[in-house]
Amino acid sequence: MTQLRELPVDKITKAIGDLIQESAYALPDDYLAAMRSAQEREASQVGRIMISTLLENSDYAASQQIPTCQDTGMAIVMLEIGQDVHLVGGGLTDAVNAGVRQGYADLRKSVVADPLLRENTADNSPAVLHTDIVPGDRLKITVAMKGFGAELMSRLQMLPANSGSAAVTEFVLETIRAAGPNACPPIIVGVGLGSSFDGVGLLAKKALMRPLGQPSPQPHIAQLEQELLQQVNALGIGPQGFGGSVTALAVHIESFATHIAALPVAVNLNCSAPRRASIIL
Ligand code: SF4
């Protein structure tokens, strides 16, 4: 019989609190490397100045331990839970939200309890929590502090089944054109393809969690990522919307099976403060 590994949920609380603190002040290395390389190829002088200002802002935030952006976002927590892990010592959702409260103790609180009544929860909980059950006895936590300037500009469409990649491309470009400077470019474009209405949005969100510079393992999807990136950058929106050749640093696509009747597509945008961090317990 498989031996279950016990994992006290308070370790999850502490890990999430630490990940939020860490990512509030320091942007991921892969993002910073992509920005430095973008600075070299940006054709517009104003665009280059914008990228350099964003990099300076990020260095200053890390050295002074102040948030990279005034919008410290809403916590998106993704858990990959090994099926041989036995969580002990309390409820998982409670533990996750306790971690969010700890992590955001001295950060701006931006979450309202009810979308219509709009009262602030005053501790930035609850998190948007996604769980996957995977083989093994480990638990991987990924936390994103998702800024809502870019979230607000994200869109989802249930395209007719035989629309093909041309319609997907048009929808992605339309979304980014409409976002203009409001998603705080250079952006990262997460695209979900397939699944169902609920599933395609999550695919797009997962696409944003992939390290920059890592293409899809599926050759036809990797090719579409490259083509989309070129077309997005040809829009000329540029860094912070001042015009230029770097509107996006990457396009990532996650795809899944779908029904014969539809081609679901979701575009989730990430901004120039793409805070995310992971740990394996
Ligand atoms: S979208 Fe991102 S960069 Fe823009 S204000 Fe929000 S968190 Fe900051």
XYZ file of N, CA and C and ligand atoms in Angstrom:
851
model
N 0.841 -1.206 0.000
C 0.000 0.000 0.000
C 0.882 1.264 0.000
N 0.484 2.276 -0.775
C 1.281 3.511 -0.850
C 1.265 4.243 0.492
N 2.462 4.660 0.904
C 2.580 5.432 2.143
C 2.230 6.882 1.836
N 1.293 7.461 2.583
C 0.964 8.877 2.367
C 1.955 9.755 3.120
N 2.310 10.863 2.526
C 3.219 11.817 3.204
C 2.368 12.901 3.848
N 2.534 13.055 5.150
C 1.743 14.072 5.854
C 2.349 15.452 5.653
N 1.498 16.394 5.357
C 1.967 17.774 5.183
C 1.037 18.687 5.974
N 1.560 19.303 7.045
C 0.717 20.212 7.834
C 0.350 21.452 7.006
N -0.908 21.844 7.058
C -1.342 22.955 6.208
C -0.705 24.286 6.632
N -0.210 24.360 7.880
C 0.406 25.645 8.246
C 1.692 25.903 7.446
N 2.287 24.831 6.908
C 3.455 25.040 6.025
C 3.017 25.715 4.721
N 1.814 25.397 4.291
C 1.284 26.014 3.064
C 1.006 27.497 3.341
N 0.435 27.779 4.496
C 0.168 29.174 4.886
C 1.458 29.988 4.862
N 2.491 29.444 5.503
C 3.753 30.193 5.594
C 4.373 30.371 4.200
N 4.342 29.299 3.411
C 4.955 29.374 2.067
C 4.245 30.433 1.224
N 2.926 30.486 1.285
C 2.196 31.464 0.473
C 2.499 32.889 0.966
N 2.541 33.080 2.271
C 2.899 34.402 2.811
C 4.268 34.834 2.320
N 5.233 33.904 2.366
C 6.604 34.224 1.935
C 6.660 34.508 0.429
N 5.942 33.704 -0.366
C 5.970 33.904 -1.826
C 5.396 35.275 -2.191
N 4.352 35.697 -1.488
C 3.748 37.011 -1.780
C 4.737 38.122 -1.425
N 5.365 38.001 -0.275
C 6.338 39.030 0.131
C 7.485 39.096 -0.872
N 7.976 37.922 -1.251
C 9.110 37.849 -2.182
C 8.730 38.448 -3.548
N 7.550 38.097 -4.045
C 7.240 38.551 -5.406
C 6.731 39.989 -5.444
N 6.295 40.523 -4.304
C 5.853 41.927 -4.298
C 7.015 42.865 -4.618
N 8.219 42.458 -4.188
C 9.372 43.364 -4.275
C 10.341 43.020 -5.409
N 10.293 41.781 -5.883
C 11.276 41.360 -6.899
C 10.576 40.629 -8.037
N 10.740 41.149 -9.241
C 10.116 40.517 -10.405
C 10.932 39.286 -10.814
N 10.291 38.315 -11.489
C 10.999 37.068 -11.831
C 12.202 37.308 -12.740
N 13.257 36.502 -12.544
C 14.495 36.649 -13.322
C 14.243 36.496 -14.824
N 13.384 35.550 -15.208
C 13.155 35.328 -16.644
C 12.503 36.557 -17.275
N 11.642 37.239 -16.506
C 11.008 38.461 -17.016
C 12.053 39.576 -17.170
N 12.918 39.720 -16.159
C 13.929 40.784 -16.226
C 14.893 40.543 -17.390
N 15.252 39.265 -17.618
C 16.138 38.948 -18.758
C 15.431 39.292 -20.073
N 14.148 38.993 -20.163
C 13.397 39.291 -21.400
C 13.307 40.808 -21.610
N 13.176 41.561 -20.537
C 13.117 43.030 -20.650
C 14.457 43.591 -21.115
N 15.561 43.039 -20.591
C 16.883 43.547 -21.002
C 17.100 43.271 -22.486
N 16.684 42.096 -22.909
C 16.856 41.783 -24.335
C 15.912 42.644 -25.183
N 14.713 42.938 -24.682
C 13.768 43.792 -25.420
C 14.318 45.205 -25.568
N 15.036 45.656 -24.543
C 15.602 47.007 -24.570
C 16.576 47.148 -25.747
N 17.306 46.056 -26.022
C 18.274 46.106 -27.129
C 17.593 46.129 -28.485
N 16.441 45.458 -28.607
C 15.857 45.401 -29.959
C 14.736 46.418 -30.170
N 14.337 47.178 -29.134
C 13.276 48.175 -29.299
C 13.757 49.259 -30.286
N 12.917 49.505 -31.303
C 13.325 50.438 -32.359
C 13.129 51.893 -31.947
N 12.166 52.157 -31.077
C 11.860 53.553 -30.734
C 12.683 54.028 -29.537
N 13.161 55.262 -29.627
C 13.976 55.791 -28.530
C 13.138 55.944 -27.254
N 11.896 56.457 -27.440
C 11.017 56.603 -26.261
C 10.730 55.223 -25.676
N 10.536 54.245 -26.547
C 10.297 52.879 -26.090
C 11.458 52.365 -25.256
N 12.673 52.632 -25.720
C 13.863 52.178 -24.969
C 13.928 52.874 -23.612
N 13.584 54.153 -23.588
C 13.596 54.893 -22.309
C 12.564 54.283 -21.348
N 11.397 53.930 -21.891
C 10.348 53.338 -21.050
C 10.807 52.014 -20.439
N 11.446 51.178 -21.270
C 11.920 49.876 -20.750
C 13.000 50.109 -19.696
N 13.882 51.059 -19.975
C 14.940 51.327 -19.012
C 14.349 51.860 -17.694
N 13.305 52.690 -17.783
C 12.666 53.213 -16.562
C 12.004 52.081 -15.776
N 11.379 51.151 -16.506
C 10.739 50.017 -15.818
C 11.790 49.141 -15.126
N 12.939 48.947 -15.801
C 14.007 48.138 -15.184
C 14.590 48.841 -13.956
N 14.727 50.157 -14.076
C 15.239 50.943 -12.933
C 14.253 50.850 -11.757
N 12.972 50.955 -12.077
C 11.927 50.860 -11.047
C 12.005 49.506 -10.345
N 12.237 48.463 -11.154
C 12.284 47.126 -10.582
C 13.515 46.953 -9.685
N 14.678 47.483 -10.120
C 15.896 47.415 -9.283
C 15.678 48.161 -7.975
N 15.067 49.336 -8.074
C 14.866 50.170 -6.886
C 13.917 49.477 -5.904
N 12.837 48.892 -6.450
C 11.870 48.201 -5.589
C 12.547 47.057 -4.850
N 13.388 46.291 -5.579
C 14.053 45.140 -4.948
C 15.040 45.607 -3.886
N 15.803 46.674 -4.187
C 16.824 47.095 -3.222
C 16.208 47.772 -2.000
N 15.084 48.450 -2.181
C 14.466 49.170 -1.057
C 13.331 48.379 -0.400
N 13.033 47.202 -0.955
C 11.926 46.381 -0.439
C 10.615 47.172 -0.406
N 10.300 47.757 -1.562
C 8.994 48.404 -1.723
C 8.316 47.762 -2.941
N 6.981 47.765 -2.967
C 6.302 47.061 -4.058
C 6.669 47.614 -5.435
N 6.780 46.705 -6.396
C 7.123 47.081 -7.775
C 6.068 47.991 -8.379
N 4.806 47.771 -7.987
C 3.721 48.614 -8.505
C 2.747 48.909 -7.381
N 2.087 50.079 -7.487
C 1.097 50.436 -6.446
C -0.061 49.448 -6.407
N -0.390 48.828 -7.556
C -1.431 47.796 -7.562
C -0.774 46.470 -7.215
N -0.963 46.024 -5.984
C -0.325 44.770 -5.572
C -1.197 43.557 -5.930
N -2.293 43.814 -6.632
C -3.010 42.730 -7.289
C -3.907 41.890 -6.403
N -4.472 40.876 -7.046
C -5.271 39.856 -6.347
C -4.474 38.559 -6.412
N -4.485 37.797 -5.327
C -3.679 36.570 -5.292
C -4.361 35.450 -6.075
N -3.633 34.935 -7.051
C -4.065 33.739 -7.772
C -3.160 32.621 -7.254
N -3.734 31.589 -6.686
C -2.928 30.503 -6.119
C -3.236 29.217 -6.878
N -2.182 28.608 -7.430
C -2.337 27.341 -8.144
C -1.585 26.270 -7.371
N -2.281 25.217 -7.029
C -1.661 24.121 -6.283
C -1.655 22.863 -7.134
N -0.474 22.244 -7.251
C -0.399 20.902 -7.849
C -0.153 19.963 -6.679
N -1.191 19.209 -6.335
C -1.145 18.401 -5.114
C -0.884 16.946 -5.484
N 0.226 16.424 -4.998
C 0.530 15.006 -5.235
C -0.542 14.142 -4.588
N -0.939 13.092 -5.289
C -2.034 12.264 -4.762
C -1.605 11.441 -3.542
N -0.282 11.425 -3.258
C 0.184 10.720 -2.066
C 0.489 11.683 -0.918
N -0.059 12.886 -1.001
C 0.086 13.862 0.097
C -1.185 13.820 0.939
N -1.007 13.757 2.254
C -2.146 13.835 3.172
C -2.029 15.144 3.951
N -2.930 16.059 3.657
C -2.889 17.368 4.318
C -3.484 17.242 5.712
N -2.763 17.744 6.704
C -3.244 17.614 8.086
C -3.206 18.975 8.793
N -4.015 19.102 9.814
C -3.943 20.286 10.680
C -4.906 21.389 10.297
N -5.861 21.112 9.424
C -6.847 22.156 9.087
C -7.281 22.084 7.639
N -8.129 23.018 7.273
C -8.673 23.043 5.915
C -7.705 23.707 4.950
N -7.663 23.200 3.726
C -6.721 23.727 2.728
C -7.077 25.162 2.314
N -8.335 25.420 2.024
C -8.715 26.768 1.577
C -8.445 27.798 2.671
N -8.748 27.429 3.909
C -8.473 28.348 5.027
C -6.973 28.629 5.122
N -6.170 27.578 4.930
C -4.710 27.748 5.035
C -4.198 28.669 3.925
N -4.740 28.499 2.732
C -4.318 29.347 1.610
C -4.674 30.807 1.909
N -5.894 31.045 2.365
C -6.314 32.429 2.620
C -5.572 33.054 3.804
N -5.189 32.213 4.774
C -4.374 32.735 5.886
C -3.018 33.186 5.346
N -2.471 32.429 4.384
C -1.197 32.809 3.769
C -1.322 34.121 3.018
N -2.438 34.309 2.323
C -2.673 35.564 1.599
C -2.733 36.727 2.595
N -3.440 36.528 3.692
C -3.534 37.608 4.699
C -2.158 37.958 5.255
N -1.348 36.920 5.532
C 0.010 37.188 6.060
C 0.854 37.930 5.025
N 0.808 37.449 3.794
C 1.651 38.033 2.743
C 1.302 39.481 2.459
N 0.013 39.807 2.554
C -0.436 41.160 2.200
C -0.516 42.101 3.409
N -0.033 41.636 4.587
C -0.223 42.443 5.804
C 0.187 43.897 5.609
N 1.349 44.126 4.958
C 1.803 45.512 4.811
C 1.734 45.973 3.347
N 0.889 45.323 2.554
C 0.729 45.710 1.143
C -0.680 46.260 0.910
N -0.851 46.936 -0.219
C -2.166 47.516 -0.514
C -3.222 46.411 -0.653
N -4.393 46.664 -0.104
C -5.482 45.680 -0.156
C -6.457 46.103 -1.253
N -6.662 45.202 -2.211
C -7.421 45.583 -3.407
C -8.611 44.664 -3.682
N -8.974 43.843 -2.702
C -10.030 42.861 -2.974
C -11.326 43.267 -2.281
N -12.419 43.241 -3.043
C -13.736 43.512 -2.442
C -14.496 42.195 -2.303
N -15.304 42.108 -1.235
C -15.959 40.841 -0.902
C -17.060 40.487 -1.883
N -17.688 41.497 -2.437
C -18.833 41.258 -3.313
C -18.693 42.169 -4.536
N -18.852 41.605 -5.745
C -18.615 42.415 -6.944
C -19.593 43.569 -7.114
N -20.753 43.509 -6.456
C -21.710 44.617 -6.583
C -21.676 45.533 -5.367
N -21.544 44.973 -4.174
C -21.568 45.811 -2.962
C -20.228 46.515 -2.745
N -19.125 45.914 -3.217
C -17.808 46.550 -3.292
C -17.166 46.902 -1.949
N -17.468 46.183 -0.880
C -16.749 46.493 0.367
C -15.422 45.721 0.390
N -14.338 46.472 0.763
C -12.993 45.892 0.759
C -12.867 44.871 1.900
N -12.286 43.712 1.607
C -12.134 42.691 2.660
C -11.053 43.100 3.672
N -10.271 44.103 3.341
C -9.269 44.703 4.238
C -8.058 43.801 4.523
N -7.992 42.624 3.903
C -6.799 41.793 4.094
C -6.353 41.112 2.784
N -6.964 41.510 1.697
C -6.700 40.989 0.342
C -7.080 39.525 0.144
N -7.697 38.883 1.134
C -8.258 37.561 0.880
C -9.675 37.774 0.332
N -10.276 36.789 -0.314
C -9.739 35.459 -0.561
C -8.894 35.407 -1.833
N -8.104 34.326 -1.932
C -7.365 34.063 -3.165
C -8.306 33.430 -4.181
N -7.935 33.546 -5.452
C -8.568 32.705 -6.482
C -7.723 31.434 -6.497
N -8.339 30.320 -6.093
C -7.582 29.080 -5.848
C -7.899 28.029 -6.910
N -6.838 27.494 -7.523
C -6.999 26.405 -8.492
C -6.172 25.221 -8.007
N -6.738 24.022 -8.081
C -5.986 22.839 -7.642
C -5.979 21.778 -8.739
N -4.830 21.150 -8.891
C -4.702 19.982 -9.775
C -4.155 18.839 -8.938
N -4.701 17.664 -9.141
C -4.155 16.474 -8.459
C -3.174 15.812 -9.429
N -1.940 15.592 -8.946
C -0.884 15.052 -9.820
C -0.246 13.834 -9.134
N 0.513 13.024 -9.861
C 1.191 11.898 -9.216
C 2.240 12.399 -8.216
N 2.569 11.562 -7.221
C 3.684 11.879 -6.329
C 3.262 12.317 -4.943
N 4.281 12.692 -4.134
C 4.001 13.063 -2.741
C 4.504 14.475 -2.420
N 4.534 15.307 -3.450
C 4.939 16.714 -3.252
C 3.758 17.627 -3.525
N 3.906 18.881 -3.094
C 2.863 19.875 -3.380
C 3.554 21.119 -3.922
N 3.195 21.501 -5.134
C 3.799 22.696 -5.737
C 2.817 23.856 -5.608
N 3.336 24.965 -5.111
C 2.510 26.177 -4.966
C 3.022 27.221 -5.953
N 2.129 27.780 -6.737
C 2.466 28.942 -7.560
C 1.529 30.064 -7.166
N 2.122 31.216 -6.868
C 1.316 32.383 -6.509
C 1.581 33.485 -7.518
N 0.514 34.076 -8.035
C 0.653 35.264 -8.882
C -0.097 36.401 -8.200
N 0.548 37.571 -8.159
C -0.124 38.763 -7.637
C -0.607 39.508 -8.873
N -1.849 39.246 -9.252
C -2.296 39.645 -10.587
C -2.851 41.059 -10.596
N -2.142 41.928 -11.312
C -2.601 43.303 -11.483
C -3.839 43.330 -12.368
N -4.769 44.206 -12.018
C -6.053 44.172 -12.726
C -6.154 45.171 -13.868
N -5.116 45.986 -14.103
C -5.134 46.792 -15.327
C -5.146 45.851 -16.524
N -4.252 44.860 -16.482
C -4.164 43.893 -17.575
C -5.320 42.894 -17.528
N -5.755 42.555 -16.317
C -6.863 41.592 -16.188
C -8.138 42.160 -16.821
N -8.339 43.450 -16.593
C -9.534 44.143 -17.107
C -9.589 44.123 -18.633
N -8.443 44.054 -19.275
C -8.370 44.103 -20.738
C -8.404 42.698 -21.352
N -8.523 41.674 -20.519
C -8.504 40.290 -21.005
C -9.901 39.896 -21.492
N -9.961 38.951 -22.448
C -11.266 38.613 -23.048
C -11.357 37.119 -23.386
N -12.606 36.678 -23.543
C -12.882 35.274 -23.857
C -13.946 35.213 -24.949
N -13.789 34.292 -25.878
C -14.783 34.160 -26.956
C -14.978 32.684 -27.300
N -16.242 32.284 -27.495
C -16.523 30.932 -27.971
C -16.679 31.027 -29.490
N -15.594 30.741 -30.211
C -15.633 30.851 -31.673
C -16.318 29.620 -32.273
N -16.904 29.765 -33.484
C -17.446 28.590 -34.173
C -16.340 27.555 -34.403
N -16.731 26.298 -34.445
C -15.777 25.181 -34.444
C -14.711 25.260 -35.527
N -15.129 25.647 -36.735
C -14.166 25.576 -37.849
C -13.473 26.914 -38.109
N -13.378 27.762 -37.091
C -12.796 29.103 -37.284
C -11.313 29.051 -37.627
N -10.600 28.094 -37.056
C -9.178 27.923 -37.359
C -8.282 28.983 -36.738
N -6.995 28.874 -37.049
C -6.020 29.746 -36.387
C -6.140 31.202 -36.843
N -6.707 31.438 -38.044
C -6.845 32.827 -38.503
C -7.791 33.598 -37.585
N -8.895 32.968 -37.185
C -9.856 33.654 -36.304
C -9.275 33.828 -34.900
N -8.498 32.844 -34.474
C -7.842 32.962 -33.163
C -6.891 34.156 -33.194
N -6.108 34.246 -34.254
C -5.153 35.346 -34.398
C -5.886 36.683 -34.378
N -6.972 36.772 -35.112
C -7.716 38.034 -35.175
C -8.250 38.418 -33.791
N -8.744 37.418 -33.051
C -9.281 37.710 -31.715
C -8.181 38.190 -30.767
N -7.013 37.546 -30.851
C -5.891 37.955 -29.985
C -5.482 39.394 -30.336
N -5.356 39.676 -31.631
C -4.911 41.019 -32.047
C -5.944 42.087 -31.675
N -7.228 41.775 -31.873
C -8.301 42.716 -31.508
C -8.253 43.047 -30.011
N -8.014 42.001 -29.206
C -7.970 42.186 -27.743
C -6.829 43.125 -27.367
N -5.676 42.921 -27.996
C -4.495 43.725 -27.626
C -4.620 45.147 -28.182
N -5.201 45.250 -29.379
C -5.443 46.593 -29.957
C -6.370 47.377 -29.028
N -7.433 46.725 -28.553
C -8.400 47.408 -27.676
C -7.757 47.774 -26.331
N -6.824 46.943 -25.878
C -6.175 47.224 -24.577
C -5.253 48.436 -24.693
N -4.585 48.579 -25.835
C -3.683 49.722 -26.027
C -2.715 49.863 -24.864
N -2.625 51.083 -24.296
C -1.686 51.272 -23.183
C -2.230 50.767 -21.843
N -3.528 50.405 -21.802
C -4.168 50.126 -20.502
C -3.700 48.854 -19.809
N -3.061 47.960 -20.565
C -2.556 46.738 -19.926
C -1.113 46.912 -19.460
N -0.610 48.154 -19.502
C 0.753 48.472 -19.070
C 1.816 47.649 -19.808
N 1.919 47.809 -21.147
C 2.927 47.059 -21.902
C 4.355 47.513 -21.586
N 5.371 46.659 -21.867
C 5.320 45.394 -22.589
C 4.530 44.318 -21.828
N 3.607 43.691 -22.558
C 2.744 42.699 -21.933
C 3.263 41.291 -22.197
N 2.697 40.362 -21.449
C 2.856 38.935 -21.723
C 1.442 38.462 -22.058
N 1.328 37.712 -23.138
C 0.004 37.316 -23.624
C -0.205 35.831 -23.341
N -1.178 35.528 -22.507
C -1.533 34.134 -22.226
C -2.781 33.787 -23.020
N -2.687 32.766 -23.844
C -3.843 32.373 -24.660
C -4.267 30.965 -24.267
N -5.564 30.808 -24.017
C -6.140 29.479 -23.803
C -6.862 29.083 -25.068
N -6.706 27.839 -25.469
C -7.401 27.332 -26.670
C -8.057 26.011 -26.309
N -9.362 25.904 -26.574
C -10.039 24.631 -26.348
C -10.677 24.557 -24.975
N -10.935 23.323 -24.524
C -11.628 23.070 -23.264
C -13.084 23.557 -23.367
N -13.595 24.106 -22.267
C -14.979 24.581 -22.206
C -14.949 26.065 -21.833
N -16.119 26.661 -21.638
C -16.187 28.079 -21.285
C -15.368 28.368 -20.020
N -15.551 27.539 -18.990
C -14.834 27.759 -17.727
C -13.355 27.378 -17.866
N -13.097 26.305 -18.641
C -11.725 25.797 -18.720
C -10.784 26.679 -19.514
N -11.318 27.371 -20.525
C -10.402 28.093 -21.418
C -9.757 29.302 -20.719
N -10.487 29.908 -19.798
C -9.911 31.033 -19.044
C -8.757 30.564 -18.168
N -8.927 29.394 -17.571
C -7.864 28.850 -16.722
C -6.634 28.474 -17.566
N -6.874 27.962 -18.773
C -5.732 27.658 -19.658
C -4.934 28.932 -19.946
N -5.649 30.028 -20.201
C -4.964 31.294 -20.494
C -4.166 31.754 -19.275
N -4.749 31.581 -18.098
C -4.033 31.975 -16.867
C -2.794 31.105 -16.686
N -2.930 29.796 -16.923
C -1.768 28.900 -16.779
C -0.682 29.266 -17.789
N -1.093 29.737 -18.966
C -0.111 30.131 -19.986
C 0.764 31.274 -19.451
N 0.194 32.132 -18.615
C 0.963 33.260 -18.058
C 1.984 32.809 -17.013
N 1.809 31.606 -16.488
C 2.717 31.112 -15.437
C 3.968 30.452 -16.030
N 3.951 30.203 -17.323
C 5.103 29.547 -17.956
C 6.275 30.533 -18.025
N 7.498 30.086 -17.680
C 8.635 30.999 -17.771
C 8.799 31.552 -19.187
N 9.166 32.823 -19.282
C 9.338 33.452 -20.590
C 10.492 32.789 -21.329
N 10.301 32.632 -22.642
C 11.350 32.023 -23.453
C 11.189 30.521 -23.556
N 10.161 29.966 -22.917
C 9.929 28.524 -23.007
C 8.747 28.284 -23.945
N 8.993 27.803 -25.168
C 7.877 27.627 -26.102
C 7.017 26.421 -25.744
N 5.822 26.362 -26.328
C 4.959 25.190 -26.155
C 5.682 23.958 -26.679
N 5.514 22.810 -26.023
C 6.138 21.583 -26.534
C 5.472 21.063 -27.804
N 4.289 21.581 -28.153
C 3.608 21.128 -29.374
C 4.070 22.014 -30.538
N 4.694 21.432 -31.571
C 5.287 22.254 -32.641
C 4.298 23.229 -33.297
N 3.049 22.785 -33.593
C 2.125 23.701 -34.284
C 1.696 24.853 -33.378
N 1.674 24.583 -32.058
C 1.308 25.652 -31.108
C 2.499 26.599 -30.934
N 3.701 26.031 -30.867
C 4.907 26.868 -30.731
C 5.029 27.800 -31.942
N 4.681 27.282 -33.114
C 4.755 28.117 -34.319
C 3.717 29.252 -34.255
N 2.510 28.924 -33.786
C 1.473 29.959 -33.651
C 1.904 31.014 -32.611
N 2.561 30.587 -31.552
C 3.063 31.542 -30.549
C 4.015 32.546 -31.202
N 4.927 32.029 -32.025
C 5.902 32.907 -32.685
C 5.226 33.870 -33.659
N 4.291 33.323 -34.453
C 3.596 34.167 -35.441
C 2.792 35.252 -34.735
N 2.108 34.861 -33.656
C 1.301 35.847 -32.917
C 2.189 36.933 -32.320
N 3.338 36.528 -31.774
C 4.229 37.517 -31.156
C 4.655 38.561 -32.191
N 5.001 38.087 -33.378
C 5.411 39.039 -34.426
C 4.274 39.989 -34.781
N 3.060 39.440 -34.886
C 1.917 40.281 -35.280
C 1.516 41.245 -34.162
N 1.611 40.795 -32.926
C 1.303 41.686 -31.795
C 2.296 42.850 -31.801
N 3.574 42.541 -32.003
C 4.584 43.601 -31.967
C 4.484 44.539 -33.167
N 3.903 44.027 -34.255
C 3.701 44.885 -35.437
C 2.573 45.898 -35.199
N 1.805 45.740 -34.111
C 0.727 46.712 -33.824
C 1.304 48.082 -33.465
N 2.541 48.100 -32.955
C 3.214 49.379 -32.710
C 2.793 50.096 -31.421
N 2.083 49.401 -30.527
C 1.647 50.060 -29.270
C 2.875 50.452 -28.435
N 3.818 49.516 -28.335
C 5.107 49.823 -27.703
C 5.081 49.900 -26.189
N 6.267 50.015 -25.578
C 6.378 50.067 -24.119
C 5.555 51.207 -23.518
N 4.694 50.858 -22.585
C 3.802 51.805 -21.889
C 2.862 52.544 -22.857
N 2.744 52.050 -24.081
C 1.813 52.637 -25.050
C 2.353 53.863 -25.760
N 3.663 54.119 -25.649
C 4.250 55.301 -26.297
C 4.720 55.024 -27.725
N 4.384 53.857 -28.260
C 4.799 53.496 -29.610
C 6.120 52.757 -29.581
N 6.272 51.795 -30.494
C 7.532 51.059 -30.541
C 7.315 49.648 -31.038
N 8.422 48.916 -31.068
C 8.361 47.574 -31.657
C 8.201 46.466 -30.623
N 8.255 46.820 -29.330
C 8.038 45.781 -28.298
C 6.738 46.094 -27.547
N 5.651 45.496 -28.044
C 4.377 45.591 -27.324
C 4.252 44.413 -26.372
N 4.745 43.243 -26.823
C 4.686 42.035 -25.979
C 6.062 41.394 -25.913
N 6.342 40.777 -24.756
C 7.598 40.036 -24.591
C 7.435 38.594 -25.031
N 6.219 38.083 -24.916
C 5.992 36.672 -25.265
C 4.514 36.424 -25.452
N 4.201 35.437 -26.283
C 2.849 34.890 -26.368
C 2.965 33.416 -25.984
N 2.224 33.024 -24.975
C 2.204 31.620 -24.553
C 0.804 31.074 -24.766
N 0.722 29.895 -25.338
C -0.583 29.270 -25.571
C -0.635 27.931 -24.835
N -1.712 27.722 -24.098
C -1.999 26.401 -23.522
C -3.272 25.889 -24.175
N -3.243 24.646 -24.655
C -4.435 24.130 -25.330
C -4.888 22.817 -24.702
N -6.141 22.492 -24.977
C -6.745 21.276 -24.409
C -7.824 20.809 -25.387
N -8.231 19.581 -25.242
C -9.320 19.032 -26.065
C -10.566 19.907 -25.942
N -11.399 19.862 -26.985
C -12.653 20.618 -26.892
C -13.762 19.847 -27.597
N -14.962 20.415 -27.592
C -16.137 19.789 -28.197
C -16.147 20.058 -29.709
N -16.783 19.180 -30.462
C -16.853 19.358 -31.919
C -17.560 20.651 -32.325
N -18.339 21.246 -31.402
C -19.171 22.393 -31.784
C -18.504 23.754 -31.617
N -17.309 23.806 -31.023
C -16.771 25.141 -30.703
C -15.256 25.177 -30.716
N -14.720 26.411 -30.784
C -13.283 26.651 -30.618
C -13.147 27.768 -29.567
N -13.166 27.387 -28.292
C -13.046 28.415 -27.244
C -11.656 29.057 -27.280
N -11.614 30.371 -27.097
C -10.330 31.075 -27.016
C -10.421 32.134 -25.909
N -9.377 32.209 -25.105
C -9.319 33.231 -24.052
C -7.957 33.902 -24.121
N -7.955 35.209 -23.916
C -6.699 35.972 -23.920
C -6.573 36.647 -22.566
N -5.599 36.198 -21.793
C -5.338 36.790 -20.475
C -4.010 37.555 -20.568
N -4.070 38.835 -20.274
C -2.876 39.675 -20.422
C -2.169 39.842 -19.083
N -0.849 39.902 -19.150
C -0.084 40.266 -17.961
C 0.724 41.513 -18.285
N 0.969 42.312 -17.269
C 1.496 43.661 -17.449
C 2.996 43.702 -17.202
N 3.511 44.905 -16.993
C 4.943 45.043 -16.742
C 5.292 44.850 -15.258
N 4.342 44.335 -14.488
C 4.656 43.903 -13.120
C 4.105 42.472 -12.951
N 4.706 41.518 -13.696
C 4.149 40.152 -13.712
C 4.659 39.316 -12.526
N 4.144 39.617 -11.349
C 4.679 39.000 -10.150
C 4.182 37.567 -9.996
N 5.110 36.645 -9.960
C 4.760 35.238 -9.716
C 5.945 34.539 -9.088
N 5.664 33.530 -8.280
C 6.725 32.753 -7.656
C 6.169 31.384 -7.285
N 7.068 30.407 -7.237
C 6.639 29.028 -6.953
C 7.559 28.398 -5.917
N 7.029 27.371 -5.260
C 7.848 26.553 -4.350
C 7.275 25.149 -4.340
N 8.144 24.182 -4.101
C 7.668 22.791 -3.967
C 7.875 22.367 -2.513
N 6.805 21.899 -1.874
C 6.909 21.437 -0.475
C 6.898 19.907 -0.463
S -1.677 46.501 -14.715
Fe 0.238 45.862 -13.736
S 1.746 47.503 -14.064
Fe -0.326 48.310 -14.554
S -0.983 49.289 -12.637
Fe -1.780 47.171 -12.574
S -0.203 45.933 -11.556
Fe 0.730 47.896 -12.107
